[in-house]
Amino acid sequence: MKLVRFGLVGQEKPGLIDNEGRVRDLSAIIPDLAGEHLSADTMGKLASLDTNTLPLVEGTPQQDLRLGACVNKVGKFICIGLNYADHAAESGMPVPAEPVIFSKWTSAIVGPNDDVKIPKGSEKTDWEVELGVIIGEGGSDIDEADAMKHVAGFCVINDVSERAFQLEGTGTWDKGKGCDTFGPTGPWLVTPDEVGDSNDLGIWLEIDGKRYQNGSTSTMVFKVPHLIAYCSRFMSLQPGDIISTGTPPGVGLGLNPPLYLKGGEEMKLGIDKLGVQCQKVVKA
């Protein structure tokens, strides 16, 4: 299934993408794509619905029908740094011996086609396309062999980053990663049965039509089950938490010379089977 949240900012409703690519309203079935409504039981009930009996929503998603972030009420937005060996190299950092964990503030989360705002004082706003994992069943100290049982679905994440805030002065990764609009999420939550092998998906990003990132999740240093198990050692994972799994090479920081967003650009990014995002970059 492809599950979405559609509507105006703050008024989103849950929906499902039918076989014709149209949105069907799920708000009579579940109140939102959040928390307990991401459980395996709920996903099973949604999968058993006759899609044709659900109300049809007017408009074309991502055109004249806005999509919000595909999950709401996110408790933790967990990110993994340097999880592609070639991205670590372009960043001038060693491949980590174990996953590097940091957080984005949940206030960074926006819809997949909402504007990305360059914060005041920024001179080094950058892009990072990433595979997002949405937790459906919570737990701590999760065994890697059982990790995928805790996944509600996958999505596209743009881990927008301000490198000076992140790396210079008193910079920290969370400060450089958590600015408002720095977490476009979606367009949809795709359930694991439809994704198949999440460790073998093409992943890419373009700025104004020029492709800068073009990789595959097969080159991740640490795969999804390991990341879930590892993170759950240090915090309980809860329904609706997101794990953003790292980015392939081609970010602005790694170019020679480096290239950063100034405002007016269009970012377009996607992952096989998970859809495409497109954001206009504007100055705050």
PDB file of N, CA, C and O in Angstrom, residues 110-171:
ATOM      1  N   VAL A 110       8.061  18.724   7.046  1.00  0.00           N
ATOM      2  CA  VAL A 110       7.079  19.346   6.161  1.00  0.00           C
ATOM      3  C   VAL A 110       6.682  18.335   5.095  1.00  0.00           C
ATOM      4  O   VAL A 110       7.221  17.225   5.046  1.00  0.00           O
ATOM      5  N   GLY A 111       5.743  18.729   4.252  1.00  0.00           N
ATOM      6  CA  GLY A 111       5.310  17.857   3.179  1.00  0.00           C
ATOM      7  C   GLY A 111       6.341  17.738   2.075  1.00  0.00           C
ATOM      8  O   GLY A 111       7.292  18.528   1.986  1.00  0.00           O
ATOM      9  N   PRO A 112       6.163  16.765   1.189  1.00  0.00           N
ATOM     10  CA  PRO A 112       7.171  16.461   0.167  1.00  0.00           C
ATOM     11  C   PRO A 112       7.330  17.539  -0.902  1.00  0.00           C
ATOM     12  O   PRO A 112       8.342  17.558  -1.607  1.00  0.00           O
ATOM     13  N   ASN A 113       6.343  18.425  -1.027  1.00  0.00           N
ATOM     14  CA  ASN A 113       6.408  19.473  -2.044  1.00  0.00           C
ATOM     15  C   ASN A 113       6.322  20.870  -1.442  1.00  0.00           C
ATOM     16  O   ASN A 113       6.167  21.851  -2.170  1.00  0.00           O
ATOM     17  N   ASP A 114       6.432  20.958  -0.126  1.00  0.00           N
ATOM     18  CA  ASP A 114       6.429  22.263   0.524  1.00  0.00           C
ATOM     19  C   ASP A 114       7.762  22.967   0.300  1.00  0.00           C
ATOM     20  O   ASP A 114       8.793  22.333   0.079  1.00  0.00           O
ATOM     21  N   ASP A 115       7.739  24.293   0.390  1.00  0.00           N
ATOM     22  CA  ASP A 115       8.979  25.057   0.222  1.00  0.00           C
ATOM     23  C   ASP A 115       9.985  24.708   1.311  1.00  0.00           C
ATOM     24  O   ASP A 115       9.613  24.446   2.461  1.00  0.00           O
ATOM     25  N   VAL A 116      11.261  24.716   0.946  1.00  0.00           N
ATOM     26  CA  VAL A 116      12.361  24.630   1.906  1.00  0.00           C
ATOM     27  C   VAL A 116      12.913  26.041   2.088  1.00  0.00           C
ATOM     28  O   VAL A 116      13.262  26.711   1.112  1.00  0.00           O
ATOM     29  N   LYS A 117      12.983  26.480   3.327  1.00  0.00           N
ATOM     30  CA  LYS A 117      13.395  27.844   3.632  1.00  0.00           C
ATOM     31  C   LYS A 117      14.844  27.878   4.116  1.00  0.00           C
ATOM     32  O   LYS A 117      15.211  27.182   5.067  1.00  0.00           O
ATOM     33  N   ILE A 118      15.660  28.703   3.452  1.00  0.00           N
ATOM     34  CA  ILE A 118      17.023  28.928   3.912  1.00  0.00           C
ATOM     35  C   ILE A 118      16.963  29.830   5.138  1.00  0.00           C
ATOM     36  O   ILE A 118      16.420  30.933   5.077  1.00  0.00           O
ATOM     37  N   PRO A 119      17.480  29.381   6.276  1.00  0.00           N
ATOM     38  CA  PRO A 119      17.354  30.194   7.497  1.00  0.00           C
ATOM     39  C   PRO A 119      18.200  31.454   7.446  1.00  0.00           C
ATOM     40  O   PRO A 119      19.183  31.535   6.695  1.00  0.00           O
ATOM     41  N   LYS A 120      17.829  32.416   8.242  1.00  0.00           N
ATOM     42  CA  LYS A 120      18.586  33.667   8.316  1.00  0.00           C
ATOM     43  C   LYS A 120      20.027  33.368   8.743  1.00  0.00           C
ATOM     44  O   LYS A 120      20.272  32.581   9.643  1.00  0.00           O
ATOM     45  N   GLY A 121      20.963  34.022   8.077  1.00  0.00           N
ATOM     46  CA  GLY A 121      22.371  33.839   8.408  1.00  0.00           C
ATOM     47  C   GLY A 121      23.017  32.647   7.741  1.00  0.00           C
ATOM     48  O   GLY A 121      24.223  32.433   7.895  1.00  0.00           O
ATOM     49  N   SER A 122      22.240  31.868   6.995  1.00  0.00           N
ATOM     50  CA  SER A 122      22.802  30.674   6.346  1.00  0.00           C
ATOM     51  C   SER A 122      23.566  31.041   5.084  1.00  0.00           C
ATOM     52  O   SER A 122      23.106  31.840   4.271  1.00  0.00           O
ATOM     53  N   GLU A 123      24.719  30.437   4.928  1.00  0.00           N
ATOM     54  CA  GLU A 123      25.491  30.560   3.702  1.00  0.00           C
ATOM     55  C   GLU A 123      25.818  29.199   3.091  1.00  0.00           C
ATOM     56  O   GLU A 123      26.370  29.128   1.999  1.00  0.00           O
ATOM     57  N   LYS A 124      25.456  28.101   3.819  1.00  0.00           N
ATOM     58  CA  LYS A 124      25.879  26.776   3.367  1.00  0.00           C
ATOM     59  C   LYS A 124      24.759  25.751   3.534  1.00  0.00           C
ATOM     60  O   LYS A 124      24.937  24.682   4.106  1.00  0.00           O
ATOM     61  N   THR A 125      23.574  26.087   3.019  1.00  0.00           N
ATOM     62  CA  THR A 125      22.462  25.145   3.063  1.00  0.00           C
ATOM     63  C   THR A 125      22.638  24.096   1.969  1.00  0.00           C
ATOM     64  O   THR A 125      22.891  24.422   0.811  1.00  0.00           O
ATOM     65  N   ASP A 126      22.497  22.837   2.331  1.00  0.00           N
ATOM     66  CA  ASP A 126      22.856  21.698   1.489  1.00  0.00           C
ATOM     67  C   ASP A 126      21.688  20.711   1.417  1.00  0.00           C
ATOM     68  O   ASP A 126      20.687  20.846   2.134  1.00  0.00           O
ATOM     69  N   TRP A 127      21.823  19.710   0.596  1.00  0.00           N
ATOM     70  CA  TRP A 127      20.788  18.713   0.357  1.00  0.00           C
ATOM     71  C   TRP A 127      21.298  17.320   0.667  1.00  0.00           C
ATOM     72  O   TRP A 127      22.487  17.034   0.595  1.00  0.00           O
ATOM     73  N   GLU A 128      20.362  16.397   0.998  1.00  0.00           N
ATOM     74  CA  GLU A 128      20.712  14.983   1.209  1.00  0.00           C
ATOM     75  C   GLU A 128      19.462  14.136   1.018  1.00  0.00           C
ATOM     76  O   GLU A 128      18.563  14.160   1.864  1.00  0.00           O
ATOM     77  N   VAL A 129      19.390  13.364  -0.041  1.00  0.00           N
ATOM     78  CA  VAL A 129      18.284  12.432  -0.216  1.00  0.00           C
ATOM     79  C   VAL A 129      18.548  11.184   0.625  1.00  0.00           C
ATOM     80  O   VAL A 129      19.664  10.660   0.653  1.00  0.00           O
ATOM     81  N   GLU A 130      17.512  10.719   1.333  1.00  0.00           N
ATOM     82  CA  GLU A 130      17.699   9.580   2.237  1.00  0.00           C
ATOM     83  C   GLU A 130      16.468   8.674   2.255  1.00  0.00           C
ATOM     84  O   GLU A 130      15.332   9.136   2.060  1.00  0.00           O
ATOM     85  N   LEU A 131      16.713   7.406   2.526  1.00  0.00           N
ATOM     86  CA  LEU A 131      15.650   6.431   2.774  1.00  0.00           C
ATOM     87  C   LEU A 131      15.169   6.569   4.207  1.00  0.00           C
ATOM     88  O   LEU A 131      15.963   6.469   5.144  1.00  0.00           O
ATOM     89  N   GLY A 132      13.876   6.802   4.387  1.00  0.00           N
ATOM     90  CA  GLY A 132      13.290   6.894   5.720  1.00  0.00           C
ATOM     91  C   GLY A 132      12.579   5.610   6.100  1.00  0.00           C
ATOM     92  O   GLY A 132      11.896   4.989   5.268  1.00  0.00           O
ATOM     93  N   VAL A 133      12.734   5.200   7.343  1.00  0.00           N
ATOM     94  CA  VAL A 133      12.071   4.021   7.895  1.00  0.00           C
ATOM     95  C   VAL A 133      11.097   4.493   8.972  1.00  0.00           C
ATOM     96  O   VAL A 133      11.494   5.192   9.899  1.00  0.00           O
ATOM     97  N   ILE A 134       9.832   4.127   8.845  1.00  0.00           N
ATOM     98  CA  ILE A 134       8.807   4.556   9.792  1.00  0.00           C
ATOM     99  C   ILE A 134       8.452   3.376  10.695  1.00  0.00           C
ATOM    100  O   ILE A 134       8.052   2.302  10.226  1.00  0.00           O
ATOM    101  N   ILE A 135       8.628   3.585  11.980  1.00  0.00           N
ATOM    102  CA  ILE A 135       8.376   2.523  12.960  1.00  0.00           C
ATOM    103  C   ILE A 135       6.871   2.353  13.186  1.00  0.00           C
ATOM    104  O   ILE A 135       6.141   3.323  13.371  1.00  0.00           O
ATOM    105  N   GLY A 136       6.427   1.096  13.146  1.00  0.00           N
ATOM    106  CA  GLY A 136       5.018   0.796  13.391  1.00  0.00           C
ATOM    107  C   GLY A 136       4.771   0.116  14.719  1.00  0.00           C
ATOM    108  O   GLY A 136       3.735   0.317  15.351  1.00  0.00           O
ATOM    109  N   GLU A 137       5.716  -0.696  15.146  1.00  0.00           N
ATOM    110  CA  GLU A 137       5.633  -1.391  16.429  1.00  0.00           C
ATOM    111  C   GLU A 137       6.839  -0.978  17.265  1.00  0.00           C
ATOM    112  O   GLU A 137       7.980  -1.112  16.822  1.00  0.00           O
ATOM    113  N   GLY A 138       6.586  -0.478  18.445  1.00  0.00           N
ATOM    114  CA  GLY A 138       7.670  -0.011  19.289  1.00  0.00           C
ATOM    115  C   GLY A 138       8.459  -1.144  19.918  1.00  0.00           C
ATOM    116  O   GLY A 138       8.126  -2.319  19.795  1.00  0.00           O
ATOM    117  N   GLY A 139       9.536  -0.754  20.605  1.00  0.00           N
ATOM    118  CA  GLY A 139      10.335  -1.749  21.306  1.00  0.00           C
ATOM    119  C   GLY A 139      11.708  -1.220  21.641  1.00  0.00           C
ATOM    120  O   GLY A 139      12.146  -0.202  21.106  1.00  0.00           O
ATOM    121  N   SER A 140      12.373  -1.903  22.537  1.00  0.00           N
ATOM    122  CA  SER A 140      13.758  -1.592  22.875  1.00  0.00           C
ATOM    123  C   SER A 140      14.552  -2.891  22.863  1.00  0.00           C
ATOM    124  O   SER A 140      13.986  -3.988  22.999  1.00  0.00           O
ATOM    125  N   ASP A 141      15.874  -2.766  22.669  1.00  0.00           N
ATOM    126  CA  ASP A 141      16.745  -3.931  22.552  1.00  0.00           C
ATOM    127  C   ASP A 141      16.184  -4.944  21.554  1.00  0.00           C
ATOM    128  O   ASP A 141      16.101  -6.141  21.821  1.00  0.00           O
ATOM    129  N   ILE A 142      15.797  -4.446  20.391  1.00  0.00           N
ATOM    130  CA  ILE A 142      15.200  -5.279  19.351  1.00  0.00           C
ATOM    131  C   ILE A 142      16.270  -6.160  18.718  1.00  0.00           C
ATOM    132  O   ILE A 142      17.366  -5.697  18.394  1.00  0.00           O
ATOM    133  N   ASP A 143      15.961  -7.417  18.551  1.00  0.00           N
ATOM    134  CA  ASP A 143      16.869  -8.327  17.877  1.00  0.00           C
ATOM    135  C   ASP A 143      16.875  -8.020  16.387  1.00  0.00           C
ATOM    136  O   ASP A 143      15.827  -7.787  15.785  1.00  0.00           O
ATOM    137  N   GLU A 144      18.061  -8.009  15.788  1.00  0.00           N
ATOM    138  CA  GLU A 144      18.156  -7.672  14.368  1.00  0.00           C
ATOM    139  C   GLU A 144      17.307  -8.600  13.508  1.00  0.00           C
ATOM    140  O   GLU A 144      16.729  -8.173  12.499  1.00  0.00           O
ATOM    141  N   ALA A 145      17.203  -9.858  13.894  1.00  0.00           N
ATOM    142  CA  ALA A 145      16.412 -10.815  13.121  1.00  0.00           C
ATOM    143  C   ALA A 145      14.925 -10.472  13.135  1.00  0.00           C
ATOM    144  O   ALA A 145      14.180 -10.887  12.238  1.00  0.00           O
ATOM    145  N   ASP A 146      14.484  -9.720  14.139  1.00  0.00           N
ATOM    146  CA  ASP A 146      13.075  -9.358  14.266  1.00  0.00           C
ATOM    147  C   ASP A 146      12.806  -7.916  13.864  1.00  0.00           C
ATOM    148  O   ASP A 146      11.666  -7.438  13.946  1.00  0.00           O
ATOM    149  N   ALA A 147      13.829  -7.215  13.427  1.00  0.00           N
ATOM    150  CA  ALA A 147      13.720  -5.764  13.250  1.00  0.00           C
ATOM    151  C   ALA A 147      12.642  -5.360  12.247  1.00  0.00           C
ATOM    152  O   ALA A 147      11.905  -4.387  12.467  1.00  0.00           O
ATOM    153  N   MET A 148      12.518  -6.083  11.151  1.00  0.00           N
ATOM    154  CA  MET A 148      11.573  -5.672  10.119  1.00  0.00           C
ATOM    155  C   MET A 148      10.123  -5.808  10.564  1.00  0.00           C
ATOM    156  O   MET A 148       9.232  -5.184   9.975  1.00  0.00           O
ATOM    157  N   LYS A 149       9.876  -6.570  11.608  1.00  0.00           N
ATOM    158  CA  LYS A 149       8.521  -6.667  12.149  1.00  0.00           C
ATOM    159  C   LYS A 149       8.066  -5.354  12.785  1.00  0.00           C
ATOM    160  O   LYS A 149       6.882  -5.156  13.043  1.00  0.00           O
ATOM    161  N   HIS A 150       9.021  -4.479  13.037  1.00  0.00           N
ATOM    162  CA  HIS A 150       8.725  -3.200  13.684  1.00  0.00           C
ATOM    163  C   HIS A 150       8.525  -2.068  12.678  1.00  0.00           C
ATOM    164  O   HIS A 150       8.310  -0.926  13.086  1.00  0.00           O
ATOM    165  N   VAL A 151       8.589  -2.376  11.387  1.00  0.00           N
ATOM    166  CA  VAL A 151       8.514  -1.345  10.347  1.00  0.00           C
ATOM    167  C   VAL A 151       7.100  -1.235   9.795  1.00  0.00           C
ATOM    168  O   VAL A 151       6.530  -2.218   9.310  1.00  0.00           O
ATOM    169  N   ALA A 152       6.540  -0.013   9.841  1.00  0.00           N
ATOM    170  CA  ALA A 152       5.250   0.238   9.196  1.00  0.00           C
ATOM    171  C   ALA A 152       5.433   0.481   7.712  1.00  0.00           C
ATOM    172  O   ALA A 152       4.596   0.078   6.896  1.00  0.00           O
ATOM    173  N   GLY A 153       6.525   1.181   7.365  1.00  0.00           N
ATOM    174  CA  GLY A 153       6.754   1.468   5.961  1.00  0.00           C
ATOM    175  C   GLY A 153       7.997   2.297   5.738  1.00  0.00           C
ATOM    176  O   GLY A 153       8.747   2.607   6.672  1.00  0.00           O
ATOM    177  N   PHE A 154       8.203   2.660   4.477  1.00  0.00           N
ATOM    178  CA  PHE A 154       9.362   3.423   4.047  1.00  0.00           C
ATOM    179  C   PHE A 154       8.915   4.687   3.326  1.00  0.00           C
ATOM    180  O   PHE A 154       7.799   4.762   2.799  1.00  0.00           O
ATOM    181  N   CYS A 155       9.809   5.676   3.284  1.00  0.00           N
ATOM    182  CA  CYS A 155       9.481   6.922   2.597  1.00  0.00           C
ATOM    183  C   CYS A 155      10.765   7.619   2.159  1.00  0.00           C
ATOM    184  O   CYS A 155      11.870   7.215   2.523  1.00  0.00           O
ATOM    185  N   VAL A 156      10.597   8.678   1.374  1.00  0.00           N
ATOM    186  CA  VAL A 156      11.708   9.530   0.963  1.00  0.00           C
ATOM    187  C   VAL A 156      11.871  10.648   1.994  1.00  0.00           C
ATOM    188  O   VAL A 156      10.884  11.210   2.475  1.00  0.00           O
ATOM    189  N   ILE A 157      13.115  10.965   2.338  1.00  0.00           N
ATOM    190  CA  ILE A 157      13.455  12.076   3.229  1.00  0.00           C
ATOM    191  C   ILE A 157      14.471  12.965   2.519  1.00  0.00           C
ATOM    192  O   ILE A 157      15.400  12.475   1.893  1.00  0.00           O
ATOM    193  N   ASN A 158      14.289  14.277   2.623  1.00  0.00           N
ATOM    194  CA  ASN A 158      15.351  15.208   2.238  1.00  0.00           C
ATOM    195  C   ASN A 158      15.944  15.752   3.538  1.00  0.00           C
ATOM    196  O   ASN A 158      15.329  16.573   4.220  1.00  0.00           O
ATOM    197  N   ASP A 159      17.125  15.269   3.882  1.00  0.00           N
ATOM    198  CA  ASP A 159      17.794  15.706   5.108  1.00  0.00           C
ATOM    199  C   ASP A 159      18.541  17.009   4.808  1.00  0.00           C
ATOM    200  O   ASP A 159      19.769  17.037   4.693  1.00  0.00           O
ATOM    201  N   VAL A 160      17.781  18.094   4.665  1.00  0.00           N
ATOM    202  CA  VAL A 160      18.389  19.392   4.373  1.00  0.00           C
ATOM    203  C   VAL A 160      19.296  19.782   5.539  1.00  0.00           C
ATOM    204  O   VAL A 160      18.961  19.557   6.712  1.00  0.00           O
ATOM    205  N   SER A 161      20.463  20.346   5.226  1.00  0.00           N
ATOM    206  CA  SER A 161      21.508  20.559   6.232  1.00  0.00           C
ATOM    207  C   SER A 161      22.187  21.911   6.010  1.00  0.00           C
ATOM    208  O   SER A 161      22.475  22.278   4.869  1.00  0.00           O
ATOM    209  N   GLU A 162      22.446  22.629   7.093  1.00  0.00           N
ATOM    210  CA  GLU A 162      23.230  23.861   7.008  1.00  0.00           C
ATOM    211  C   GLU A 162      24.614  23.557   7.547  1.00  0.00           C
ATOM    212  O   GLU A 162      24.796  23.323   8.734  1.00  0.00           O
ATOM    213  N   ARG A 163      25.618  23.528   6.647  1.00  0.00           N
ATOM    214  CA  ARG A 163      26.922  23.000   7.020  1.00  0.00           C
ATOM    215  C   ARG A 163      27.680  23.888   8.008  1.00  0.00           C
ATOM    216  O   ARG A 163      28.415  23.372   8.850  1.00  0.00           O
ATOM    217  N   ALA A 164      27.538  25.198   7.896  1.00  0.00           N
ATOM    218  CA  ALA A 164      28.219  26.052   8.872  1.00  0.00           C
ATOM    219  C   ALA A 164      27.633  25.850  10.256  1.00  0.00           C
ATOM    220  O   ALA A 164      28.362  25.724  11.241  1.00  0.00           O
ATOM    221  N   PHE A 165      26.309  25.796  10.357  1.00  0.00           N
ATOM    222  CA  PHE A 165      25.659  25.545  11.643  1.00  0.00           C
ATOM    223  C   PHE A 165      26.062  24.177  12.187  1.00  0.00           C
ATOM    224  O   PHE A 165      26.188  23.982  13.395  1.00  0.00           O
ATOM    225  N   GLN A 166      26.275  23.233  11.280  1.00  0.00           N
ATOM    226  CA  GLN A 166      26.571  21.851  11.660  1.00  0.00           C
ATOM    227  C   GLN A 166      28.020  21.655  12.090  1.00  0.00           C
ATOM    228  O   GLN A 166      28.294  20.928  13.064  1.00  0.00           O
ATOM    229  N   LEU A 167      28.958  22.297  11.360  1.00  0.00           N
ATOM    230  CA  LEU A 167      30.361  21.920  11.469  1.00  0.00           C
ATOM    231  C   LEU A 167      31.297  23.027  11.929  1.00  0.00           C
ATOM    232  O   LEU A 167      32.427  22.746  12.326  1.00  0.00           O
ATOM    233  N   GLU A 168      30.869  24.277  11.865  1.00  0.00           N
ATOM    234  CA  GLU A 168      31.776  25.381  12.167  1.00  0.00           C
ATOM    235  C   GLU A 168      31.411  26.060  13.482  1.00  0.00           C
ATOM    236  O   GLU A 168      30.289  25.941  13.957  1.00  0.00           O
ATOM    237  N   GLY A 169      32.367  26.777  14.063  1.00  0.00           N
ATOM    238  CA  GLY A 169      32.108  27.485  15.320  1.00  0.00           C
ATOM    239  C   GLY A 169      31.674  26.526  16.407  1.00  0.00           C
ATOM    240  O   GLY A 169      32.334  25.529  16.683  1.00  0.00           O
ATOM    241  N   THR A 170      30.561  26.829  17.035  1.00  0.00           N
ATOM    242  CA  THR A 170      30.000  25.929  18.049  1.00  0.00           C
ATOM    243  C   THR A 170      28.986  24.974  17.437  1.00  0.00           C
ATOM    244  O   THR A 170      28.097  24.474  18.113  1.00  0.00           O
ATOM    245  N   GLY A 171      29.119  24.759  16.133  1.00  0.00           N
ATOM    246  CA  GLY A 171      28.151  23.944  15.420  1.00  0.00           C
ATOM    247  C   GLY A 171      28.056  22.521  15.947  1.00  0.00           C
ATOM    248  O   GLY A 171      29.023  21.933  16.420  1.00  0.00           O
TER     249      GLY A 171
END
